[in-house]
Amino acid sequence: MKKDFPEELMHLPLETLKLSPKLKAVAEMHGFFSLADIARLDTQELEKRMGFSLHLIYEYVNFMEENGLGKYVDPA
């Protein structure tokens, strides 16, 4: 399981990031308050959670990749 995320961006509150209100609301509903919280699950696990549509997962993955954090999404 991924636990260590040295990048500051991984620990900032989701509400301060340029993510859609829908993604922020669904994440908070599941007790995720930072990217580090979300990244502890792989995308298949996220997809099983209520509200995490493929659209929201794509948004999350794109945000991670655009900010140089793609290595934390479903690492091999």
PDB file of C-alpha atoms in Angstrom:
ATOM      1  CA  MET A   1       0.000   0.000   0.000  1.00  0.00           C
ATOM      2  CA  LYS A   2       1.231   3.478  -0.870  1.00  0.00           C
ATOM      3  CA  LYS A   3       1.823   5.502   2.278  1.00  0.00           C
ATOM      4  CA  ASP A   4       4.659   7.947   1.731  1.00  0.00           C
ATOM      5  CA  PHE A   5       3.977  11.026  -0.338  1.00  0.00           C
ATOM      6  CA  PRO A   6       6.736  13.633   0.133  1.00  0.00           C
ATOM      7  CA  GLU A   7       5.175  16.195  -2.221  1.00  0.00           C
ATOM      8  CA  GLU A   8       3.382  18.997  -0.403  1.00  0.00           C
ATOM      9  CA  LEU A   9       0.591  19.031  -2.982  1.00  0.00           C
ATOM     10  CA  MET A  10      -0.415  15.523  -1.894  1.00  0.00           C
ATOM     11  CA  HIS A  11      -1.273  16.807   1.589  1.00  0.00           C
ATOM     12  CA  LEU A  12      -3.077  20.066   0.803  1.00  0.00           C
ATOM     13  CA  PRO A  13      -6.822  20.119   1.481  1.00  0.00           C
ATOM     14  CA  LEU A  14      -8.778  19.095  -1.614  1.00  0.00           C
ATOM     15  CA  GLU A  15     -10.914  22.209  -1.234  1.00  0.00           C
ATOM     16  CA  THR A  16      -7.863  24.344  -2.070  1.00  0.00           C
ATOM     17  CA  LEU A  17      -7.119  22.494  -5.326  1.00  0.00           C
ATOM     18  CA  LYS A  18      -8.498  23.155  -8.802  1.00  0.00           C
ATOM     19  CA  LEU A  19     -10.787  20.142  -8.840  1.00  0.00           C
ATOM     20  CA  SER A  20     -14.487  20.059  -9.629  1.00  0.00           C
ATOM     21  CA  PRO A  21     -16.953  20.604  -6.798  1.00  0.00           C
ATOM     22  CA  LYS A  22     -18.399  17.153  -7.591  1.00  0.00           C
ATOM     23  CA  LEU A  23     -15.040  15.393  -7.126  1.00  0.00           C
ATOM     24  CA  LYS A  24     -14.413  17.289  -3.896  1.00  0.00           C
ATOM     25  CA  ALA A  25     -17.881  16.385  -2.571  1.00  0.00           C
ATOM     26  CA  VAL A  26     -17.606  12.682  -3.437  1.00  0.00           C
ATOM     27  CA  ALA A  27     -14.110  12.500  -1.959  1.00  0.00           C
ATOM     28  CA  GLU A  28     -15.245  14.150   1.264  1.00  0.00           C
ATOM     29  CA  MET A  29     -18.232  11.803   1.448  1.00  0.00           C
ATOM     30  CA  HIS A  30     -15.708   8.937   1.628  1.00  0.00           C
ATOM     31  CA  GLY A  31     -13.468  10.673   4.162  1.00  0.00           C
ATOM     32  CA  PHE A  32     -10.811  11.769   1.663  1.00  0.00           C
ATOM     33  CA  PHE A  33      -9.523  15.264   2.398  1.00  0.00           C
ATOM     34  CA  SER A  34      -6.253  15.282   0.416  1.00  0.00           C
ATOM     35  CA  LEU A  35      -4.795  13.682  -2.697  1.00  0.00           C
ATOM     36  CA  ALA A  36      -2.786  11.414  -0.385  1.00  0.00           C
ATOM     37  CA  ASP A  37      -6.050  10.049   1.009  1.00  0.00           C
ATOM     38  CA  ILE A  38      -7.344   9.233  -2.470  1.00  0.00           C
ATOM     39  CA  ALA A  39      -4.019   7.858  -3.733  1.00  0.00           C
ATOM     40  CA  ARG A  40      -3.990   5.189  -1.041  1.00  0.00           C
ATOM     41  CA  LEU A  41      -6.561   3.367  -3.193  1.00  0.00           C
ATOM     42  CA  ASP A  42      -6.088   2.274  -6.776  1.00  0.00           C
ATOM     43  CA  THR A  43      -8.556   3.403  -9.407  1.00  0.00           C
ATOM     44  CA  GLN A  44     -10.351   0.035  -9.455  1.00  0.00           C
ATOM     45  CA  GLU A  45     -11.052   0.410  -5.734  1.00  0.00           C
ATOM     46  CA  LEU A  46     -12.219   4.000  -6.234  1.00  0.00           C
ATOM     47  CA  GLU A  47     -14.591   2.925  -8.989  1.00  0.00           C
ATOM     48  CA  LYS A  48     -16.343   0.564  -6.559  1.00  0.00           C
ATOM     49  CA  ARG A  49     -17.178   3.436  -4.204  1.00  0.00           C
ATOM     50  CA  MET A  50     -20.499   5.190  -4.575  1.00  0.00           C
ATOM     51  CA  GLY A  51     -20.220   8.399  -6.554  1.00  0.00           C
ATOM     52  CA  PHE A  52     -16.775   7.787  -8.051  1.00  0.00           C
ATOM     53  CA  SER A  53     -17.838   7.708 -11.687  1.00  0.00           C
ATOM     54  CA  LEU A  54     -15.352   7.112 -14.475  1.00  0.00           C
ATOM     55  CA  HIS A  55     -15.581  10.827 -15.250  1.00  0.00           C
ATOM     56  CA  LEU A  56     -14.426  11.737 -11.719  1.00  0.00           C
ATOM     57  CA  ILE A  57     -11.675   9.126 -11.790  1.00  0.00           C
ATOM     58  CA  TYR A  58     -10.425  10.540 -15.112  1.00  0.00           C
ATOM     59  CA  GLU A  59     -10.456  14.019 -13.597  1.00  0.00           C
ATOM     60  CA  TYR A  60      -8.408  12.791 -10.625  1.00  0.00           C
ATOM     61  CA  VAL A  61      -5.925  10.895 -12.848  1.00  0.00           C
ATOM     62  CA  ASN A  62      -5.527  13.866 -15.208  1.00  0.00           C
ATOM     63  CA  PHE A  63      -4.931  16.233 -12.291  1.00  0.00           C
ATOM     64  CA  MET A  64      -2.311  13.893 -10.849  1.00  0.00           C
ATOM     65  CA  GLU A  65      -0.520  13.548 -14.197  1.00  0.00           C
ATOM     66  CA  GLU A  66      -0.634  17.284 -14.930  1.00  0.00           C
ATOM     67  CA  ASN A  67       1.021  17.941 -11.581  1.00  0.00           C
ATOM     68  CA  GLY A  68       3.777  15.333 -11.901  1.00  0.00           C
ATOM     69  CA  LEU A  69       2.101  12.919  -9.493  1.00  0.00           C
ATOM     70  CA  GLY A  70       1.004  10.270 -11.974  1.00  0.00           C
ATOM     71  CA  LYS A  71       3.448   7.805 -10.441  1.00  0.00           C
ATOM     72  CA  TYR A  72       1.031   7.443  -7.524  1.00  0.00           C
ATOM     73  CA  VAL A  73      -1.898   6.352  -9.687  1.00  0.00           C
ATOM     74  CA  ASP A  74      -2.036   2.562  -9.963  1.00  0.00           C
ATOM     75  CA  PRO A  75       1.731   1.958  -9.697  1.00  0.00           C
ATOM     76  CA  ALA A  76       2.888  -1.417 -10.996  1.00  0.00           C
TER      77      ALA A  76
END
